[in-house]
Tab-separated table of C-alpha atoms in Angstrom:
chain	number	residue	atom	x	y	z
A	1	MET	CA	-2.076	-29.274	1.393
A	2	ALA	CA	-1.133	-32.080	-0.942
A	3	GLU	CA	1.922	-31.617	-3.111
A	4	GLU	CA	0.688	-33.647	-6.228
A	5	ASP	CA	1.059	-32.161	-9.664
A	6	SER	CA	-2.764	-32.118	-9.761
A	7	SER	CA	-2.823	-29.559	-6.965
A	8	LYS	CA	-0.527	-27.074	-8.618
A	9	LEU	CA	-2.329	-23.814	-9.727
A	10	HIS	CA	-1.934	-21.292	-12.377
A	11	ILE	CA	-2.851	-17.929	-10.899
A	12	ALA	CA	-3.073	-14.780	-12.919
A	13	MET	CA	-2.613	-11.422	-11.072
A	14	PHE	CA	-3.733	-8.084	-12.294
A	15	PRO	CA	-2.809	-5.078	-9.787
A	16	TRP	CA	-3.622	-1.313	-10.247
A	17	LEU	CA	-0.815	0.765	-11.876
A	18	ALA	CA	0.766	2.097	-8.787
A	19	PHE	CA	3.833	0.676	-7.109
A	20	GLY	CA	2.164	0.764	-3.764
A	21	HIS	CA	-0.085	-1.885	-5.341
A	22	MET	CA	2.012	-3.703	-7.565
A	23	ILE	CA	4.692	-4.418	-5.046
A	24	PRO	CA	2.287	-6.195	-2.466
A	25	PHE	CA	0.961	-8.273	-5.458
A	26	LEU	CA	4.431	-9.398	-6.248
A	27	GLU	CA	5.140	-10.336	-2.715
A	28	VAL	CA	2.232	-12.521	-2.683
A	29	ALA	CA	3.178	-14.029	-6.106
A	30	LYS	CA	6.814	-14.889	-4.722
A	31	LEU	CA	5.243	-16.469	-1.787
A	32	ILE	CA	2.895	-18.734	-3.836
A	33	ALA	CA	5.358	-19.342	-6.426
A	34	GLN	CA	7.848	-20.594	-3.689
A	35	LYS	CA	5.300	-23.303	-3.004
A	36	GLY	CA	5.660	-24.629	-6.559
A	37	HIS	CA	2.764	-22.754	-8.216
A	38	LYS	CA	2.742	-20.767	-11.613
A	39	ILE	CA	1.983	-17.036	-11.607
A	40	SER	CA	1.144	-14.829	-14.645
A	41	PHE	CA	1.764	-11.348	-13.547
A	42	ILE	CA	0.049	-8.814	-15.804
A	43	SER	CA	0.921	-5.232	-16.026
A	44	THR	CA	2.310	-2.662	-18.586
A	45	PRO	CA	5.776	-3.096	-20.156
A	46	ARG	CA	7.502	-0.028	-18.331
A	47	ASN	CA	6.017	-1.037	-15.063
A	48	ILE	CA	7.175	-4.648	-15.377
A	49	ASP	CA	10.693	-3.589	-16.355
A	50	ARG	CA	10.700	-1.324	-13.124
A	51	LEU	CA	9.754	-4.063	-10.539
A	52	PRO	CA	12.350	-5.746	-8.355
A	53	LYS	CA	14.204	-8.475	-9.902
A	54	LEU	CA	13.134	-12.065	-9.147
A	55	PRO	CA	15.254	-14.355	-7.233
A	56	PRO	CA	16.683	-16.951	-9.699
A	57	SER	CA	14.785	-19.769	-8.036
A	58	LEU	CA	11.488	-18.129	-9.038
A	59	SER	CA	12.201	-16.903	-12.445
A	60	SER	CA	10.604	-20.145	-13.932
A	61	SER	CA	7.444	-19.898	-11.791
A	62	ILE	CA	6.583	-16.215	-12.167
A	63	HIS	CA	5.820	-15.104	-15.849
A	64	PHE	CA	5.332	-11.262	-16.494
A	65	ILE	CA	2.666	-10.564	-19.087
A	66	LYS	CA	3.366	-7.154	-20.637
A	67	LEU	CA	0.058	-5.502	-22.095
A	68	PRO	CA	0.862	-2.081	-23.722
A	69	LEU	CA	-1.225	0.610	-22.277
A	70	PRO	CA	-3.474	2.121	-25.125
A	71	PRO	CA	-2.833	5.939	-25.858
A	72	VAL	CA	-5.292	8.317	-24.204
A	73	GLU	CA	-5.509	12.205	-24.776
A	74	ASN	CA	-3.735	14.093	-22.056
A	75	LEU	CA	-1.741	11.088	-20.799
A	76	PRO	CA	1.924	11.715	-21.408
A	77	GLU	CA	4.062	9.126	-23.119
A	78	ASN	CA	5.569	6.688	-20.847
A	79	ALA	CA	3.296	7.548	-18.132
A	80	GLU	CA	2.474	3.956	-16.894
A	81	ALA	CA	2.051	4.314	-13.188
A	82	THR	CA	0.825	6.977	-10.752
A	83	THR	CA	4.289	7.958	-9.902
A	84	ASP	CA	4.777	9.092	-13.433
A	85	LEU	CA	1.901	11.652	-13.095
A	86	PRO	CA	0.657	14.668	-11.135
A	87	PHE	CA	-2.129	13.674	-8.786
A	88	GLU	CA	-4.833	15.471	-10.924
A	89	ASP	CA	-3.887	13.650	-14.150
A	90	VAL	CA	-4.415	10.126	-12.617
A	91	PRO	CA	-7.942	9.971	-14.121
A	92	TYR	CA	-6.300	9.757	-17.509
A	93	LEU	CA	-4.241	6.647	-16.355
A	94	LYS	CA	-7.341	5.178	-15.304
A	95	MET	CA	-9.036	5.485	-18.624
A	96	ALA	CA	-5.805	3.881	-20.196
A	97	PHE	CA	-6.060	1.246	-17.690
A	98	ASP	CA	-9.900	0.516	-18.807
A	99	GLY	CA	-8.579	0.103	-22.237
A	100	LEU	CA	-6.634	-3.176	-21.294
A	101	GLN	CA	-10.058	-4.882	-21.014
A	102	ASP	CA	-10.016	-6.615	-24.425
A	103	PRO	CA	-6.121	-7.671	-24.586
A	104	LEU	CA	-6.562	-9.006	-20.985
A	105	ALA	CA	-9.586	-10.909	-22.022
A	106	LYS	CA	-7.666	-12.596	-24.867
A	107	PHE	CA	-4.860	-13.574	-22.675
A	108	LEU	CA	-7.307	-14.983	-20.100
A	109	GLU	CA	-9.052	-17.031	-23.022
A	110	THR	CA	-5.836	-18.529	-24.066
A	111	SER	CA	-4.087	-19.097	-20.798
A	112	CYS	CA	-6.927	-20.521	-18.869
A	113	PRO	CA	-5.705	-19.678	-15.395
A	114	ASP	CA	-7.264	-21.592	-12.189
A	115	TRP	CA	-7.746	-18.116	-10.484
A	116	LEU	CA	-7.685	-14.652	-11.357
A	117	VAL	CA	-6.641	-12.070	-8.571
A	118	PHE	CA	-7.249	-8.220	-9.140
A	119	ASP	CA	-7.180	-4.917	-7.509
A	120	PHE	CA	-9.963	-2.247	-6.830
A	121	ALA	CA	-9.829	-0.644	-10.282
A	122	PRO	CA	-10.905	-2.919	-13.042
A	123	TYR	CA	-14.736	-2.892	-12.094
A	124	TRP	CA	-15.469	-4.646	-15.477
A	125	LEU	CA	-13.286	-7.735	-14.669
A	126	PRO	CA	-15.322	-9.881	-12.437
A	127	PRO	CA	-18.163	-10.305	-14.909
A	128	LEU	CA	-15.502	-10.990	-17.657
A	129	ALA	CA	-13.934	-13.855	-15.457
A	130	HIS	CA	-17.344	-15.250	-14.657
A	131	ASN	CA	-18.257	-15.469	-18.346
A	132	LEU	CA	-14.973	-17.300	-18.859
A	133	GLY	CA	-15.580	-19.654	-15.825
A	134	ILE	CA	-12.521	-18.374	-13.865
A	135	PRO	CA	-12.835	-18.121	-10.191
A	136	ASN	CA	-11.674	-14.703	-9.067
A	137	ALA	CA	-10.729	-12.594	-6.016
A	138	TYR	CA	-10.213	-9.033	-5.157
A	139	PHE	CA	-6.849	-8.552	-3.255
A	140	SER	CA	-7.077	-5.467	-0.928
A	141	ILE	CA	-3.674	-4.127	-0.343
A	142	TYR	CA	-5.424	-1.992	2.370
A	143	THR	CA	-6.083	-3.188	6.060
A	144	ALA	CA	-9.172	-4.749	7.053
A	145	SER	CA	-10.036	-1.962	9.138
A	146	ALA	CA	-9.526	0.312	6.088
A	147	LEU	CA	-11.552	-1.724	3.845
A	148	ALA	CA	-14.320	-1.902	6.431
A	149	GLN	CA	-15.017	1.741	5.435
A	150	MET	CA	-16.569	0.484	2.209
A	151	LYS	CA	-20.408	0.151	2.301
A	152	PRO	CA	-21.886	-3.422	2.761
A	153	SER	CA	-22.509	-5.473	-0.355
A	154	SER	CA	-24.181	-8.505	1.468
A	155	PRO	CA	-28.052	-8.785	0.878
A	156	LEU	CA	-28.282	-9.472	4.519
A	157	MET	CA	-27.075	-5.753	5.297
A	158	ALA	CA	-29.196	-4.233	2.748
A	159	HIS	CA	-31.285	-2.416	5.328
A	160	ILE	CA	-28.018	-0.370	6.030
A	161	GLN	CA	-27.796	2.548	3.729
A	162	ASP	CA	-24.576	4.559	3.165
A	163	ASP	CA	-25.725	8.135	3.352
A	164	ARG	CA	-22.315	9.611	3.604
A	165	SER	CA	-22.143	12.221	0.876
A	166	LYS	CA	-19.987	15.130	2.380
A	167	PRO	CA	-16.260	14.899	3.539
A	168	GLU	CA	-17.408	15.904	7.168
A	169	ASP	CA	-19.649	12.497	7.044
A	170	LEU	CA	-16.283	10.467	6.832
A	171	THR	CA	-14.823	11.963	10.021
A	172	LYS	CA	-17.115	9.584	12.112
A	173	PRO	CA	-16.853	5.729	11.733
A	174	PRO	CA	-19.353	4.271	9.475
A	175	LYS	CA	-22.673	3.039	11.088
A	176	TRP	CA	-22.057	-0.658	10.130
A	177	ILE	CA	-19.088	-1.050	12.311
A	178	PRO	CA	-20.984	-2.300	15.442
A	179	PHE	CA	-18.035	-2.158	18.063
A	180	PRO	CA	-16.194	1.024	19.464
A	181	ASN	CA	-13.456	2.277	17.259
A	182	ALA	CA	-11.630	5.392	16.431
A	183	PHE	CA	-10.995	4.732	12.698
A	184	ALA	CA	-12.166	7.623	10.775
A	185	PHE	CA	-10.661	10.390	8.669
A	186	ARG	CA	-9.705	13.830	9.929
A	187	ILE	CA	-11.468	16.490	7.927
A	188	PHE	CA	-8.136	17.764	6.211
A	189	GLU	CA	-7.295	14.036	5.284
A	190	ILE	CA	-10.530	13.414	3.451
A	191	GLN	CA	-10.784	16.802	1.880
A	192	ARG	CA	-7.437	16.142	0.063
A	193	PHE	CA	-8.864	13.367	-2.011
A	194	PHE	CA	-12.589	13.418	-1.482
A	195	ASP	CA	-13.336	14.532	-5.030
A	196	ALA	CA	-10.934	12.060	-6.593
A	197	VAL	CA	-12.401	8.989	-4.925
A	198	THR	CA	-16.087	9.822	-4.934
A	199	GLY	CA	-16.010	11.308	-8.550
A	200	VAL	CA	-17.349	14.628	-7.649
A	201	GLY	CA	-16.933	16.807	-10.655
A	202	ASN	CA	-15.936	13.836	-12.880
A	203	ASP	CA	-17.233	13.332	-16.402
A	204	ASP	CA	-20.060	10.779	-16.033
A	205	SER	CA	-18.230	8.491	-18.460
A	206	GLN	CA	-15.253	8.196	-15.903
A	207	PRO	CA	-16.196	5.838	-12.887
A	208	SER	CA	-15.204	6.893	-9.414
A	209	ASP	CA	-12.797	4.933	-7.166
A	210	ILE	CA	-15.562	4.316	-4.942
A	211	TYR	CA	-17.740	2.881	-7.847
A	212	ARG	CA	-14.811	0.801	-8.913
A	213	SER	CA	-14.217	-0.564	-5.372
A	214	GLU	CA	-18.017	-1.349	-4.831
A	215	GLN	CA	-18.261	-3.219	-7.995
A	216	VAL	CA	-15.245	-5.282	-7.424
A	217	ILE	CA	-16.355	-6.077	-3.951
A	218	GLN	CA	-19.809	-7.071	-4.851
A	219	HIS	CA	-19.151	-9.328	-7.843
A	220	CYS	CA	-15.773	-11.050	-6.955
A	221	ASP	CA	-15.929	-14.626	-5.556
A	222	ALA	CA	-13.489	-13.995	-2.509
A	223	ILE	CA	-11.614	-11.088	-0.899
A	224	PHE	CA	-7.958	-11.486	0.020
A	225	VAL	CA	-6.791	-8.905	2.520
A	226	ARG	CA	-3.357	-7.809	3.505
A	227	SER	CA	-3.904	-8.406	7.164
A	228	SER	CA	-3.698	-10.811	9.954
A	229	ARG	CA	-5.686	-12.128	12.726
A	230	GLU	CA	-3.043	-11.222	15.327
A	231	LEU	CA	-3.521	-7.627	14.344
A	232	GLU	CA	-7.250	-7.063	13.563
A	233	PRO	CA	-9.430	-10.201	14.062
A	234	GLU	CA	-12.568	-8.396	14.548
A	235	TYR	CA	-12.139	-6.506	11.326
A	236	LEU	CA	-11.738	-9.674	9.408
A	237	ASP	CA	-14.794	-11.188	11.144
A	238	LEU	CA	-16.801	-7.921	10.239
A	239	LEU	CA	-15.724	-8.033	6.544
A	240	HIS	CA	-17.502	-11.419	6.234
A	241	GLN	CA	-20.572	-10.066	7.559
A	242	LEU	CA	-20.541	-7.016	5.521
A	243	HIS	CA	-19.904	-8.705	1.981
A	244	TYR	CA	-21.061	-12.559	2.952
A	245	LYS	CA	-18.237	-14.287	0.939
A	246	PRO	CA	-14.848	-15.762	1.993
A	247	ILE	CA	-12.383	-13.282	3.523
A	248	ILE	CA	-8.877	-14.651	3.386
A	249	PRO	CA	-6.162	-12.682	5.058
A	250	THR	CA	-2.790	-13.065	3.470
A	251	GLY	CA	-0.610	-11.964	6.496
A	252	GLN	CA	1.484	-8.857	6.572
A	253	LEU	CA	3.846	-9.760	3.884
A	254	PRO	CA	7.080	-8.856	5.512
A	255	PRO	CA	10.070	-7.993	3.567
A	256	VAL	CA	12.464	-10.385	5.253
A	257	LEU	CA	10.647	-13.123	3.303
A	258	THR	CA	11.202	-11.729	-0.278
A	259	ASN	CA	15.025	-12.242	-0.597
A	260	TYR	CA	15.796	-8.414	-0.641
A	261	ASN	CA	19.054	-9.009	1.252
A	262	ASN	CA	20.180	-11.471	-1.563
A	263	GLN	CA	19.696	-8.933	-4.440
A	264	ASP	CA	22.713	-7.366	-6.100
A	265	ASP	CA	20.872	-4.945	-8.285
A	266	ASP	CA	20.746	-2.012	-5.785
A	267	GLU	CA	24.359	-2.491	-4.827
A	268	ALA	CA	25.605	0.635	-6.516
A	269	SER	CA	22.885	2.670	-4.557
A	270	TRP	CA	23.344	1.059	-1.312
A	271	LYS	CA	27.175	1.193	-0.893
A	272	PRO	CA	27.281	4.902	-0.480
A	273	ILE	CA	24.204	4.957	1.824
A	274	LYS	CA	25.652	2.093	3.871
A	275	GLU	CA	29.012	4.031	4.144
A	276	TRP	CA	27.223	7.065	5.711
A	277	LEU	CA	24.964	4.925	7.935
A	278	ASP	CA	27.859	3.067	9.198
A	279	LYS	CA	29.309	6.353	10.637
A	280	GLN	CA	26.246	7.271	12.664
A	281	GLU	CA	25.556	6.032	16.251
A	282	GLY	CA	23.193	3.081	16.760
A	283	GLY	CA	19.576	4.195	16.807
A	284	SER	CA	20.234	7.816	16.226
A	285	VAL	CA	19.236	8.316	12.537
A	286	VAL	CA	15.679	9.565	11.469
A	287	TYR	CA	14.816	7.945	8.200
A	288	VAL	CA	12.457	10.079	6.131
A	289	ALA	CA	10.426	8.672	3.113
A	290	PHE	CA	6.801	9.445	1.927
A	291	GLY	CA	6.546	6.884	-0.801
A	292	SER	CA	5.543	7.384	-4.493
A	293	GLU	CA	2.100	8.679	-3.798
A	294	ALA	CA	2.540	11.427	-1.460
A	295	ASP	CA	2.463	15.118	-2.964
A	296	PRO	CA	3.704	17.405	-0.292
A	297	SER	CA	3.236	21.118	-0.916
A	298	GLU	CA	6.074	23.670	-0.783
A	299	GLU	CA	5.072	24.718	2.594
A	300	GLU	CA	4.965	21.373	3.957
A	301	LEU	CA	8.410	20.502	2.555
A	302	THR	CA	9.720	23.685	4.178
A	303	GLU	CA	8.489	22.839	7.628
A	304	ILE	CA	9.695	19.068	7.349
A	305	ALA	CA	13.006	20.381	6.340
A	306	LEU	CA	13.324	23.022	9.148
A	307	GLY	CA	11.866	20.548	11.564
A	308	LEU	CA	14.683	18.154	10.764
A	309	GLU	CA	17.268	20.895	11.130
A	310	LEU	CA	15.757	21.926	14.450
A	311	SER	CA	15.938	18.327	15.916
A	312	GLY	CA	19.438	18.205	15.821
A	313	LEU	CA	19.325	14.602	14.891
A	314	PRO	CA	21.102	12.916	11.944
A	315	PHE	CA	18.675	12.108	9.097
A	316	PHE	CA	18.437	10.442	5.805
A	317	TRP	CA	15.728	11.841	3.556
A	318	VAL	CA	14.738	10.062	0.371
A	319	LEU	CA	13.036	12.927	-1.584
A	320	ARG	CA	11.358	11.722	-4.638
A	321	THR	CA	8.391	13.176	-6.423
A	322	ARG	CA	5.768	12.537	-8.980
A	323	ARG	CA	6.363	13.701	-12.432
A	324	GLY	CA	5.578	17.371	-12.726
A	325	ALA	CA	6.221	18.268	-9.349
A	326	ILE	CA	8.831	20.912	-8.629
A	327	LEU	CA	10.018	20.702	-5.063
A	328	ASP	CA	12.747	23.259	-3.717
A	329	LEU	CA	13.947	23.016	-0.237
A	330	PRO	CA	14.725	26.092	1.852
A	331	ASP	CA	17.634	28.204	0.996
A	332	GLY	CA	20.820	26.920	2.502
A	333	PHE	CA	19.106	23.849	4.272
A	334	GLU	CA	21.380	21.323	2.543
A	335	ASP	CA	24.488	23.300	3.313
A	336	ARG	CA	23.704	23.886	6.910
A	337	THR	CA	22.898	20.220	7.703
A	338	LYS	CA	25.704	18.668	5.366
A	339	GLY	CA	27.226	15.781	7.192
A	340	ARG	CA	24.616	15.464	9.748
A	341	GLY	CA	21.977	14.877	7.134
A	342	VAL	CA	21.499	13.634	3.629
A	343	VAL	CA	18.933	14.346	0.949
A	344	TRP	CA	18.687	11.515	-1.503
A	345	ARG	CA	16.843	12.317	-4.718
A	346	SER	CA	16.786	9.022	-6.436
A	347	TRP	CA	15.667	5.437	-5.662
A	348	ALA	CA	16.923	4.002	-2.414
A	349	PRO	CA	16.796	0.395	-0.877
A	350	GLN	CA	14.410	1.176	1.865
A	351	VAL	CA	14.324	-2.291	3.404
A	352	LYS	CA	18.139	-2.288	3.935
A	353	ILE	CA	18.118	1.181	5.224
A	354	LEU	CA	15.482	0.222	7.863
A	355	ALA	CA	17.435	-2.887	8.773
A	356	HIS	CA	20.570	-0.854	9.580
A	357	GLU	CA	21.230	-0.417	13.240
A	358	SER	CA	21.860	3.224	13.120
A	359	VAL	CA	18.151	3.911	12.075
A	360	GLY	CA	16.150	4.984	15.298
A	361	GLY	CA	12.920	6.170	13.966
A	362	PHE	CA	10.958	6.394	10.659
A	363	LEU	CA	9.152	9.619	9.560
A	364	SER	CA	6.626	8.242	7.133
A	365	HIS	CA	3.368	8.818	5.419
A	366	ALA	CA	1.848	5.620	6.923
A	367	GLY	CA	1.475	3.577	3.644
A	368	TRP	CA	1.117	0.086	4.940
A	369	SER	CA	3.959	-1.267	2.875
A	370	SER	CA	6.247	1.061	4.790
A	371	VAL	CA	4.645	0.467	8.193
A	372	VAL	CA	5.106	-3.268	7.784
A	373	GLU	CA	8.811	-2.748	6.892
A	374	ALA	CA	9.487	-0.388	9.815
A	375	ILE	CA	7.914	-2.644	12.457
A	376	THR	CA	9.580	-5.722	10.966
A	377	PHE	CA	12.793	-4.074	11.836
A	378	GLN	CA	11.637	-2.604	15.028
A	379	ARG	CA	11.632	0.992	13.840
A	380	PRO	CA	9.082	3.486	15.659
A	381	LEU	CA	7.115	5.618	13.445
A	382	ILE	CA	6.664	9.399	13.149
A	383	LEU	CA	3.692	9.923	11.038
A	384	LEU	CA	2.663	12.622	8.639
A	385	THR	CA	-0.234	11.433	6.437
A	386	PHE	CA	-1.216	12.761	2.905
A	387	LEU	CA	-3.532	10.528	0.757
A	388	PHE	CA	-6.026	7.755	0.860
A	389	ASP	CA	-5.992	5.148	3.404
A	390	GLN	CA	-3.037	6.911	5.447
A	391	GLY	CA	-5.026	8.583	7.767
A	392	LEU	CA	-6.821	5.417	8.803
A	393	ASN	CA	-3.589	3.588	9.067
A	394	ALA	CA	-2.228	6.245	11.483
A	395	ARG	CA	-5.310	5.731	13.605
A	396	VAL	CA	-4.410	1.985	14.033
A	397	LEU	CA	-0.700	2.770	14.905
A	398	GLU	CA	-1.549	5.735	17.222
A	399	GLU	CA	-4.043	3.406	19.246
A	400	GLN	CA	-1.599	0.743	19.592
A	401	LYS	CA	1.390	3.300	20.224
A	402	LEU	CA	3.320	2.077	17.354
A	403	GLY	CA	3.542	5.474	15.915
A	404	TYR	CA	3.367	9.196	17.029
A	405	VAL	CA	1.312	11.541	14.602
A	406	ILE	CA	2.816	14.816	14.080
A	407	PRO	CA	0.275	17.539	15.613
A	408	ARG	CA	-1.499	19.258	12.964
A	409	ASP	CA	-4.394	21.735	12.561
A	410	ASP	CA	-7.641	19.693	12.725
A	411	ILE	CA	-9.303	21.742	9.691
A	412	ASP	CA	-6.459	22.467	7.104
A	413	GLY	CA	-3.777	20.146	8.435
A	414	THR	CA	-0.991	22.471	8.599
A	415	PHE	CA	1.847	21.784	10.859
A	416	THR	CA	5.181	23.672	12.057
A	417	ARG	CA	8.784	22.780	12.026
A	418	ASP	CA	8.689	22.928	15.845
A	419	SER	CA	6.088	20.153	15.929
A	420	VAL	CA	8.183	18.159	13.381
A	421	ALA	CA	11.324	18.548	15.517
A	422	GLU	CA	9.578	17.679	18.814
A	423	SER	CA	7.776	14.731	17.327
A	424	VAL	CA	11.164	13.299	15.972
A	425	ARG	CA	13.028	13.851	19.315
A	426	LEU	CA	10.135	12.336	21.134
A	427	VAL	CA	10.170	8.975	19.364
A	428	VAL	CA	13.806	8.651	18.752
A	429	LEU	CA	15.361	10.084	21.802
A	430	GLU	CA	13.357	11.170	24.833
A	431	GLU	CA	12.007	9.038	27.727
A	432	ALA	CA	8.376	9.692	26.985
A	433	GLY	CA	8.721	8.159	23.576
A	434	GLN	CA	10.192	4.824	25.086
A	435	VAL	CA	6.672	3.458	24.603
A	436	TYR	CA	6.810	3.534	20.976
A	437	ARG	CA	10.145	2.170	20.928
A	438	ASP	CA	9.262	-0.736	23.101
A	439	ASN	CA	5.851	-1.549	21.453
A	440	VAL	CA	7.375	-1.901	17.910
A	441	LYS	CA	9.858	-4.665	19.507
A	442	LYS	CA	6.676	-6.452	21.007
A	443	MET	CA	5.035	-6.514	17.526
A	444	LYS	CA	7.859	-7.808	15.509
A	445	GLY	CA	6.555	-11.481	15.882
A	446	VAL	CA	3.067	-10.156	14.381
A	447	PHE	CA	4.754	-8.576	11.304
A	448	GLY	CA	7.909	-10.383	10.895
A	449	ASP	CA	7.619	-14.057	12.050
A	450	PRO	CA	8.433	-16.263	9.059
A	451	GLU	CA	6.225	-19.217	10.351
A	452	ILE	CA	3.132	-16.965	10.938
A	453	GLN	CA	3.488	-15.751	7.389
A	454	ASP	CA	4.085	-19.190	6.047
A	455	ARG	CA	0.990	-20.290	7.668
A	456	TYR	CA	-1.182	-17.535	6.036
A	457	VAL	CA	0.252	-18.575	2.656
A	458	ASP	CA	-0.761	-22.154	3.290
A	459	GLN	CA	-4.251	-21.280	4.346
A	460	LEU	CA	-4.605	-19.065	1.080
A	461	LEU	CA	-3.409	-21.800	-1.083
A	462	ASN	CA	-5.650	-24.379	0.523
A	463	PHE	CA	-8.565	-22.149	-0.236
A	464	LEU	CA	-7.353	-21.614	-3.828
A	465	VAL	CA	-6.901	-25.370	-4.422
A	466	THR	CA	-10.095	-26.367	-2.679
A	467	ASN	CA	-12.023	-23.979	-4.998
A	468	LYS	CA	-10.222	-23.981	-8.265
A	469	ASN	CA	-13.025	-25.823	-9.821
A	470	LEU	CA	-15.573	-23.335	-8.692
A	471	VAL	CA	-17.992	-22.584	-11.470
A	472	SER	CA	-18.619	-18.934	-11.378
A	473	HIS	CA	-21.889	-17.420	-12.607
A	474	PRO	CA	-22.769	-13.774	-13.313
A	475	ARG	CA	-24.082	-12.236	-10.167
A	476	PRO	CA	-27.020	-9.663	-10.099
């Protein structure tokens, strides 16, 4: 790509109000800014204030645009991200998010970006961008195999109807995937969020997640996917057939490229954690974290805790919850495991923890950002899924033996402390789990190679530069 000033871009980015979405958007923004382009990163004030600090070298290239979230009845004050709310109250956050349409339009009118990149939620944004003549793209933080679950939008695929109407229908791969695959939900996984994403029981005025995603996919000019040809080439090709528009993989966005190790802002948290990790044997610690979206029940927490206790392994458990959640661990658990285990109830520098040589496995919810971080540092995964694409991610990891799924009841998803203990020991210690430990080492190049990631960024920028004068028109 030419490096003349005329090729420099101004890209506006607008993620959904969840940190599992905002962080990948920010990673892409950093990688693009490192190439000399300008980014306007748009979100709400409190969310922007909670994002990781930028490296000084990028502070003049990435500009944070704060759009105050309009008040909505039943939405608590200062609730600006999904982590600030119980799961059942997230629809109110979506209502407030939709209220950003007018202030966002005003910003776009005055700033005239070359491209607008957005998430699944603002179904109203592609027509707005087209009316302003701004080329636009949907950036899927989900893998290509997960995104392929969405029904085709291409007119060439109009003969294929999506007749899935019940949770049971999603326990089989969709009929538009033409090759053998195992990527479908288990019934307990889809039942946890089926109503929320399909809009069952919603007021008719509140668009479902499925509707939002379908509208964004149908009307955007291009689709960017957090994926790579090294991992899922057939799904990237399939997405082009399904939607008949450019499909551009961004690479896996591994954390080693984002200057985490050069940040000092987390030093206060990291120092005591590092001191504890330094005392543990290499490859012995089970790191436990389920992200900001997971919402385990009291019963699930009890089995996880007692399973960790039964395993006999040292563990470091980051236990953070959504606002409104009350989580109690079993009586005496922390006293009985004191010294061998740590329950950490505030933010922790996950990347630094995973990079520490004492960590031998990661008990995770299979959120893709956590998966990428784990494999980058060659940490095998023990998987316990809760919501959304996590079940599909677990199928990918299970198939490639990068992660072991804790056995659960197929119908209600219950699991036992014994299955937790046995799964953790298998992956971290036992000979039968050596395949998981070996395979994550083999995959390090796919996830953590700076040259591979840099190539994906160059390909993305080449597309953006080549098409920055694209004249958008409203689509039917």
